mmCIF file of N, CA, C and O in Angstrom:
data_model
loop_
_atom_site.group_PDB
_atom_site.id
_atom_site.type_symbol
_atom_site.label_atom_id
_atom_site.label_comp_id
_atom_site.label_asym_id
_atom_site.label_seq_id
_atom_site.Cartn_x
_atom_site.Cartn_y
_atom_site.Cartn_z
ATOM 1 N N MET N 27 -52.055 25.947 10.320
ATOM 2 C CA MET N 27 -52.339 27.169 9.605
ATOM 3 C C MET N 27 -53.463 27.907 10.301
ATOM 4 O O MET N 27 -54.601 27.507 10.225
ATOM 5 N N ASN N 28 -53.150 28.978 10.945
ATOM 6 C CA ASN N 28 -54.176 29.705 11.658
ATOM 7 C C ASN N 28 -54.671 30.922 10.895
ATOM 8 O O ASN N 28 -55.647 31.510 11.251
ATOM 9 N N ASN N 29 -54.021 31.289 9.809
ATOM 10 C CA ASN N 29 -54.483 32.397 8.994
ATOM 11 C C ASN N 29 -55.260 31.852 7.813
ATOM 12 O O ASN N 29 -54.776 31.027 7.059
ATOM 13 N N LYS N 30 -56.474 32.327 7.624
ATOM 14 C CA LYS N 30 -57.341 31.855 6.549
ATOM 15 C C LYS N 30 -56.679 31.980 5.175
ATOM 16 O O LYS N 30 -56.873 31.163 4.300
ATOM 17 N N GLN N 31 -55.868 33.005 4.978
ATOM 18 C CA GLN N 31 -55.228 33.230 3.691
ATOM 19 C C GLN N 31 -54.134 32.208 3.416
ATOM 20 O O GLN N 31 -53.746 32.030 2.272
ATOM 21 N N ASP N 32 -53.612 31.526 4.428
ATOM 22 C CA ASP N 32 -52.526 30.583 4.248
ATOM 23 C C ASP N 32 -53.004 29.187 3.868
ATOM 24 O O ASP N 32 -52.219 28.359 3.463
ATOM 25 N N ARG N 33 -54.287 28.912 3.989
ATOM 26 C CA ARG N 33 -54.764 27.555 3.723
ATOM 27 C C ARG N 33 -55.060 27.356 2.246
ATOM 28 O O ARG N 33 -55.289 28.301 1.508
ATOM 29 N N THR N 34 -55.059 26.099 1.842
ATOM 30 C CA THR N 34 -55.373 25.787 0.461
ATOM 31 C C THR N 34 -56.883 25.889 0.249
ATOM 32 O O THR N 34 -57.660 25.731 1.189
ATOM 33 N N PRO N 35 -57.304 26.131 -0.987
ATOM 34 C CA PRO N 35 -58.746 26.202 -1.263
ATOM 35 C C PRO N 35 -59.444 24.895 -0.901
ATOM 36 O O PRO N 35 -58.902 23.812 -1.103
ATOM 37 N N ARG N 36 -60.666 25.013 -0.361
ATOM 38 C CA ARG N 36 -61.426 23.821 0.021
ATOM 39 C C ARG N 36 -62.898 23.996 -0.341
ATOM 40 O O ARG N 36 -63.301 25.047 -0.819
ATOM 41 N N ALA N 37 -63.686 22.965 -0.085
ATOM 42 C CA ALA N 37 -65.093 22.932 -0.491
ATOM 43 C C ALA N 37 -65.841 24.205 -0.094
ATOM 44 O O ALA N 37 -65.679 24.713 1.015
ATOM 45 N N LEU N 38 -66.618 24.714 -1.027
ATOM 46 C CA LEU N 38 -67.477 25.890 -0.928
ATOM 47 C C LEU N 38 -66.734 27.223 -0.989
ATOM 48 O O LEU N 38 -67.358 28.278 -0.956
ATOM 49 N N ASP N 39 -65.407 27.193 -1.135
ATOM 50 C CA ASP N 39 -64.670 28.437 -1.341
ATOM 51 C C ASP N 39 -64.962 28.971 -2.734
ATOM 52 O O ASP N 39 -65.119 28.206 -3.689
ATOM 53 N N VAL N 40 -65.039 30.293 -2.845
ATOM 54 C CA VAL N 40 -65.137 30.953 -4.146
ATOM 55 C C VAL N 40 -63.705 31.200 -4.597
ATOM 56 O O VAL N 40 -62.890 31.741 -3.848
ATOM 57 N N VAL N 41 -63.404 30.770 -5.831
ATOM 58 C CA VAL N 41 -62.031 30.820 -6.321
ATOM 59 C C VAL N 41 -61.965 31.412 -7.720
ATOM 60 O O VAL N 41 -62.953 31.433 -8.443
ATOM 61 N N ALA N 42 -60.777 31.883 -8.082
ATOM 62 C CA ALA N 42 -60.508 32.357 -9.436
ATOM 63 C C ALA N 42 -59.383 31.506 -10.017
ATOM 64 O O ALA N 42 -58.455 31.120 -9.299
ATOM 65 N N LEU N 43 -59.485 31.232 -11.304
ATOM 66 C CA LEU N 43 -58.441 30.459 -11.992
ATOM 67 C C LEU N 43 -57.186 31.305 -12.168
ATOM 68 O O LEU N 43 -57.264 32.477 -12.545
ATOM 69 N N LEU N 44 -56.034 30.694 -11.916
ATOM 70 C CA LEU N 44 -54.755 31.360 -12.138
ATOM 71 C C LEU N 44 -54.122 30.927 -13.456
ATOM 72 O O LEU N 44 -53.067 31.426 -13.833
ATOM 73 N N ALA N 45 -54.758 29.985 -14.154
ATOM 74 C CA ALA N 45 -54.234 29.473 -15.422
ATOM 75 C C ALA N 45 -55.401 29.207 -16.373
ATOM 76 O O ALA N 45 -56.521 28.949 -15.934
ATOM 77 N N ASN N 46 -55.135 29.273 -17.658
ATOM 78 C CA ASN N 46 -56.137 28.921 -18.659
ATOM 79 C C ASN N 46 -56.357 27.416 -18.660
ATOM 80 O O ASN N 46 -55.410 26.646 -18.460
ATOM 81 N N LEU N 47 -57.598 26.998 -18.882
ATOM 82 C CA LEU N 47 -57.934 25.588 -19.072
ATOM 83 C C LEU N 47 -58.631 25.477 -20.430
ATOM 84 O O LEU N 47 -59.859 25.381 -20.511
ATOM 85 N N PRO N 48 -57.859 25.533 -21.525
ATOM 86 C CA PRO N 48 -58.467 25.576 -22.860
ATOM 87 C C PRO N 48 -59.339 24.361 -23.172
ATOM 88 O O PRO N 48 -60.357 24.496 -23.861
ATOM 89 N N GLU N 49 -58.991 23.193 -22.654
ATOM 90 C CA GLU N 49 -59.801 22.001 -22.915
ATOM 91 C C GLU N 49 -61.187 22.108 -22.285
ATOM 92 O O GLU N 49 -62.128 21.451 -22.716
ATOM 93 N N GLN N 50 -61.340 22.964 -21.275
ATOM 94 C CA GLN N 50 -62.629 23.203 -20.619
ATOM 95 C C GLN N 50 -63.262 24.522 -21.085
ATOM 96 O O GLN N 50 -64.314 24.916 -20.582
ATOM 97 N N ARG N 51 -62.564 25.230 -21.980
ATOM 98 C CA ARG N 51 -62.989 26.547 -22.455
ATOM 99 C C ARG N 51 -63.088 27.558 -21.304
ATOM 100 O O ARG N 51 -64.015 28.367 -21.240
ATOM 101 N N LEU N 52 -62.114 27.486 -20.396
ATOM 102 C CA LEU N 52 -62.053 28.393 -19.253
ATOM 103 C C LEU N 52 -60.750 29.191 -19.325
ATOM 104 O O LEU N 52 -59.724 28.675 -19.760
ATOM 105 N N ALA N 53 -60.812 30.447 -18.890
ATOM 106 C CA ALA N 53 -59.648 31.327 -18.952
ATOM 107 C C ALA N 53 -59.238 31.793 -17.565
ATOM 108 O O ALA N 53 -60.057 31.841 -16.638
ATOM 109 N N ARG N 54 -57.980 32.145 -17.459
ATOM 110 C CA ARG N 54 -57.455 32.728 -16.222
ATOM 111 C C ARG N 54 -58.398 33.847 -15.791
ATOM 112 O O ARG N 54 -58.811 34.684 -16.607
ATOM 113 N N GLY N 55 -58.771 33.846 -14.511
ATOM 114 C CA GLY N 55 -59.660 34.878 -13.983
ATOM 115 C C GLY N 55 -61.107 34.447 -13.858
ATOM 116 O O GLY N 55 -61.868 35.093 -13.145
ATOM 117 N N ASN N 56 -61.503 33.360 -14.562
ATOM 118 C CA ASN N 56 -62.876 32.872 -14.383
ATOM 119 C C ASN N 56 -63.084 32.523 -12.915
ATOM 120 O O ASN N 56 -62.188 32.000 -12.247
ATOM 121 N N VAL N 57 -64.278 32.828 -12.408
ATOM 122 C CA VAL N 57 -64.599 32.630 -10.998
ATOM 123 C C VAL N 57 -65.598 31.484 -10.852
ATOM 124 O O VAL N 57 -66.550 31.373 -11.612
ATOM 125 N N GLY N 58 -65.358 30.626 -9.854
ATOM 126 C CA GLY N 58 -66.251 29.508 -9.590
ATOM 127 C C GLY N 58 -66.265 29.145 -8.118
ATOM 128 O O GLY N 58 -65.601 29.784 -7.301
ATOM 129 N N THR N 59 -67.009 28.101 -7.803
ATOM 130 C CA THR N 59 -67.126 27.613 -6.426
ATOM 131 C C THR N 59 -66.686 26.163 -6.377
ATOM 132 O O THR N 59 -67.101 25.361 -7.225
ATOM 133 N N ILE N 60 -65.868 25.832 -5.399
ATOM 134 C CA ILE N 60 -65.441 24.442 -5.229
ATOM 135 C C ILE N 60 -66.635 23.649 -4.708
ATOM 136 O O ILE N 60 -67.204 23.981 -3.668
ATOM 137 N N VAL N 61 -67.016 22.609 -5.443
ATOM 138 C CA VAL N 61 -68.171 21.803 -5.062
ATOM 139 C C VAL N 61 -67.781 20.432 -4.516
ATOM 140 O O VAL N 61 -68.603 19.766 -3.879
ATOM 141 N N GLU N 62 -66.541 20.012 -4.757
ATOM 142 C CA GLU N 62 -66.100 18.710 -4.243
ATOM 143 C C GLU N 62 -64.581 18.663 -4.194
ATOM 144 O O GLU N 62 -63.901 19.203 -5.067
ATOM 145 N N GLU N 63 -64.061 18.020 -3.155
ATOM 146 C CA GLU N 63 -62.625 17.798 -3.048
ATOM 147 C C GLU N 63 -62.343 16.400 -3.584
ATOM 148 O O GLU N 63 -62.822 15.410 -3.036
ATOM 149 N N LEU N 64 -61.600 16.307 -4.702
ATOM 150 C CA LEU N 64 -61.352 15.028 -5.344
ATOM 151 C C LEU N 64 -60.184 14.277 -4.719
ATOM 152 O O LEU N 64 -60.224 13.062 -4.573
ATOM 153 N N ASP N 65 -59.118 15.004 -4.387
ATOM 154 C CA ASP N 65 -57.970 14.432 -3.679
ATOM 155 C C ASP N 65 -57.176 15.583 -3.073
ATOM 156 O O ASP N 65 -57.652 16.717 -3.066
ATOM 157 N N ASP N 66 -55.975 15.311 -2.592
ATOM 158 C CA ASP N 66 -55.189 16.351 -1.929
ATOM 159 C C ASP N 66 -54.814 17.507 -2.857
ATOM 160 O O ASP N 66 -54.598 18.621 -2.403
ATOM 161 N N LYS N 67 -54.728 17.229 -4.161
ATOM 162 C CA LYS N 67 -54.271 18.249 -5.100
ATOM 163 C C LYS N 67 -55.366 18.792 -6.014
ATOM 164 O O LYS N 67 -55.193 19.837 -6.619
ATOM 165 N N THR N 68 -56.490 18.096 -6.108
ATOM 166 C CA THR N 68 -57.494 18.425 -7.116
ATOM 167 C C THR N 68 -58.879 18.615 -6.503
ATOM 168 O O THR N 68 -59.276 17.869 -5.626
ATOM 169 N N VAL N 69 -59.591 19.633 -6.995
ATOM 170 C CA VAL N 69 -60.967 19.896 -6.567
ATOM 171 C C VAL N 69 -61.839 20.059 -7.804
ATOM 172 O O VAL N 69 -61.352 20.351 -8.903
ATOM 173 N N LEU N 70 -63.133 19.878 -7.625
ATOM 174 C CA LEU N 70 -64.100 20.082 -8.697
ATOM 175 C C LEU N 70 -64.715 21.461 -8.507
ATOM 176 O O LEU N 70 -65.237 21.772 -7.428
ATOM 177 N N VAL N 71 -64.629 22.285 -9.546
ATOM 178 C CA VAL N 71 -65.105 23.667 -9.462
ATOM 179 C C VAL N 71 -66.257 23.864 -10.444
ATOM 180 O O VAL N 71 -66.169 23.457 -11.605
ATOM 181 N N GLU N 72 -67.336 24.484 -9.938
ATOM 182 C CA GLU N 72 -68.475 24.837 -10.788
ATOM 183 C C GLU N 72 -68.388 26.316 -11.116
ATOM 184 O O GLU N 72 -68.236 27.154 -10.221
ATOM 185 N N PHE N 73 -68.483 26.625 -12.398
ATOM 186 C CA PHE N 73 -68.448 28.004 -12.887
ATOM 187 C C PHE N 73 -69.854 28.375 -13.349
ATOM 188 O O PHE N 73 -70.469 27.641 -14.118
ATOM 189 N N SER N 74 -70.372 29.505 -12.857
ATOM 190 C CA SER N 74 -71.743 29.930 -13.156
ATOM 191 C C SER N 74 -71.755 31.348 -13.702
ATOM 192 O O SER N 74 -70.868 32.150 -13.395
ATOM 193 N N ASP N 75 -72.805 31.661 -14.463
ATOM 194 C CA ASP N 75 -72.956 33.018 -14.983
ATOM 195 C C ASP N 75 -73.564 33.916 -13.901
ATOM 196 O O ASP N 75 -73.817 33.475 -12.772
ATOM 197 N N ASP N 76 -73.816 35.165 -14.250
ATOM 198 C CA ASP N 76 -74.354 36.140 -13.285
ATOM 199 C C ASP N 76 -75.738 35.771 -12.764
ATOM 200 O O ASP N 76 -76.160 36.262 -11.725
ATOM 201 N N ASP N 77 -76.453 34.925 -13.490
ATOM 202 C CA ASP N 77 -77.778 34.487 -13.058
ATOM 203 C C ASP N 77 -77.733 33.178 -12.283
ATOM 204 O O ASP N 77 -78.779 32.617 -11.943
ATOM 205 N N GLY N 78 -76.532 32.672 -12.022
ATOM 206 C CA GLY N 78 -76.381 31.447 -11.244
ATOM 207 C C GLY N 78 -76.494 30.163 -12.050
ATOM 208 O O GLY N 78 -76.508 29.080 -11.492
ATOM 209 N N ARG N 79 -76.555 30.280 -13.385
ATOM 210 C CA ARG N 79 -76.641 29.087 -14.240
ATOM 211 C C ARG N 79 -75.237 28.560 -14.510
ATOM 212 O O ARG N 79 -74.393 29.285 -15.053
ATOM 213 N N PRO N 80 -74.979 27.298 -14.148
ATOM 214 C CA PRO N 80 -73.646 26.733 -14.398
ATOM 215 C C PRO N 80 -73.347 26.649 -15.896
ATOM 216 O O PRO N 80 -74.226 26.309 -16.681
ATOM 217 N N TYR N 81 -72.126 27.019 -16.266
ATOM 218 C CA TYR N 81 -71.703 26.868 -17.659
ATOM 219 C C TYR N 81 -70.522 25.924 -17.800
ATOM 220 O O TYR N 81 -70.173 25.527 -18.909
ATOM 221 N N ALA N 82 -69.911 25.523 -16.676
ATOM 222 C CA ALA N 82 -68.812 24.552 -16.727
ATOM 223 C C ALA N 82 -68.596 23.968 -15.339
ATOM 224 O O ALA N 82 -68.805 24.637 -14.324
ATOM 225 N N VAL N 83 -68.197 22.710 -15.324
ATOM 226 C CA VAL N 83 -67.743 22.047 -14.106
ATOM 227 C C VAL N 83 -66.435 21.366 -14.488
ATOM 228 O O VAL N 83 -66.403 20.598 -15.454
ATOM 229 N N ALA N 84 -65.368 21.700 -13.770
ATOM 230 C CA ALA N 84 -64.058 21.198 -14.174
ATOM 231 C C ALA N 84 -63.199 20.834 -12.980
ATOM 232 O O ALA N 84 -63.226 21.527 -11.957
ATOM 233 N N PRO N 85 -62.402 19.758 -13.106
ATOM 234 C CA PRO N 85 -61.411 19.467 -12.077
ATOM 235 C C PRO N 85 -60.276 20.485 -12.210
ATOM 236 O O PRO N 85 -59.853 20.811 -13.323
ATOM 237 N N CYS N 86 -59.825 21.023 -11.082
ATOM 238 C CA CYS N 86 -58.768 22.036 -11.078
ATOM 239 C C CYS N 86 -57.757 21.694 -9.987
ATOM 240 O O CYS N 86 -58.133 21.212 -8.915
ATOM 241 N N LEU N 87 -56.505 21.983 -10.276
ATOM 242 C CA LEU N 87 -55.478 21.833 -9.250
ATOM 243 C C LEU N 87 -55.622 22.964 -8.244
ATOM 244 O O LEU N 87 -55.801 24.135 -8.625
ATOM 245 N N ARG N 88 -55.538 22.629 -6.959
ATOM 246 C CA ARG N 88 -55.635 23.662 -5.916
ATOM 247 C C ARG N 88 -54.571 24.738 -6.117
ATOM 248 O O ARG N 88 -54.815 25.915 -5.860
ATOM 249 N N SER N 89 -53.400 24.329 -6.596
ATOM 250 C CA SER N 89 -52.290 25.272 -6.786
ATOM 251 C C SER N 89 -52.567 26.281 -7.894
ATOM 252 O O SER N 89 -51.865 27.291 -7.997
ATOM 253 N N GLU N 90 -53.570 26.029 -8.731
ATOM 254 C CA GLU N 90 -53.915 26.943 -9.814
ATOM 255 C C GLU N 90 -55.164 27.764 -9.504
ATOM 256 O O GLU N 90 -55.791 28.311 -10.406
ATOM 257 N N LEU N 91 -55.516 27.847 -8.204
ATOM 258 C CA LEU N 91 -56.696 28.593 -7.777
ATOM 259 C C LEU N 91 -56.322 29.649 -6.748
ATOM 260 O O LEU N 91 -55.443 29.437 -5.913
ATOM 261 N N LEU N 92 -57.014 30.762 -6.803
ATOM 262 C CA LEU N 92 -56.870 31.824 -5.812
ATOM 263 C C LEU N 92 -58.191 31.930 -5.068
ATOM 264 O O LEU N 92 -59.244 32.142 -5.700
ATOM 265 N N THR N 93 -58.167 31.772 -3.747
ATOM 266 C CA THR N 93 -59.378 31.913 -2.952
ATOM 267 C C THR N 93 -59.736 33.387 -2.853
ATOM 268 O O THR N 93 -58.898 34.219 -2.527
ATOM 269 N N LEU N 94 -60.996 33.715 -3.146
ATOM 270 C CA LEU N 94 -61.464 35.094 -3.089
ATOM 271 C C LEU N 94 -62.117 35.356 -1.745
ATOM 272 O O LEU N 94 -62.769 34.468 -1.180
ATOM 273 N N HIS N 95 -61.948 36.568 -1.236
ATOM 274 C CA HIS N 95 -62.494 36.963 0.061
ATOM 275 C C HIS N 95 -63.371 38.184 -0.135
ATOM 276 O O HIS N 95 -62.999 39.118 -0.840
ATOM 277 N N TYR N 96 -64.543 38.176 0.501
ATOM 278 C CA TYR N 96 -65.479 39.281 0.371
ATOM 279 C C TYR N 96 -65.563 40.154 1.609
ATOM 280 O O TYR N 96 -66.333 41.087 1.644
ATOM 281 N N VAL N 97 -64.793 39.818 2.618
ATOM 282 C CA VAL N 97 -64.701 40.645 3.822
ATOM 283 C C VAL N 97 -63.224 40.910 4.099
ATOM 284 O O VAL N 97 -62.380 40.109 3.720
ATOM 285 N N PRO N 98 -62.903 42.029 4.725
ATOM 286 C CA PRO N 98 -61.506 42.327 5.008
ATOM 287 C C PRO N 98 -60.864 41.248 5.881
ATOM 288 O O PRO N 98 -61.494 40.720 6.798
ATOM 289 N N GLU N 99 -59.645 40.920 5.561
ATOM 290 C CA GLU N 99 -58.852 39.967 6.334
ATOM 291 C C GLU N 99 -57.667 40.714 6.919
ATOM 292 O O GLU N 99 -57.104 41.594 6.271
ATOM 293 N N ALA N 100 -57.264 40.340 8.108
ATOM 294 C CA ALA N 100 -56.060 40.941 8.688
ATOM 295 C C ALA N 100 -54.852 40.452 7.918
ATOM 296 O O ALA N 100 -54.730 39.281 7.587
ATOM 297 N N ALA N 101 -53.966 41.364 7.575
ATOM 298 C CA ALA N 101 -52.765 40.999 6.790
ATOM 299 C C ALA N 101 -51.712 40.360 7.665
ATOM 300 O O ALA N 101 -51.649 40.518 8.825
#
């Protein structure tokens, strides 16, 4: 995979949830940072408020995350 957009989310990526996680009180669209890779399918994501205070840490399936980009990427 030579295109950054084609790879799966990995440690330190900023991601958005694509599904609700009601047991964690998280909703689709919540944004967090991957802090640990648990296995091939699951990562640990920390969700923080605007002041950087964590409000949730949850295991998430990579397939239910969208990696966010803050600089233009070639399509």
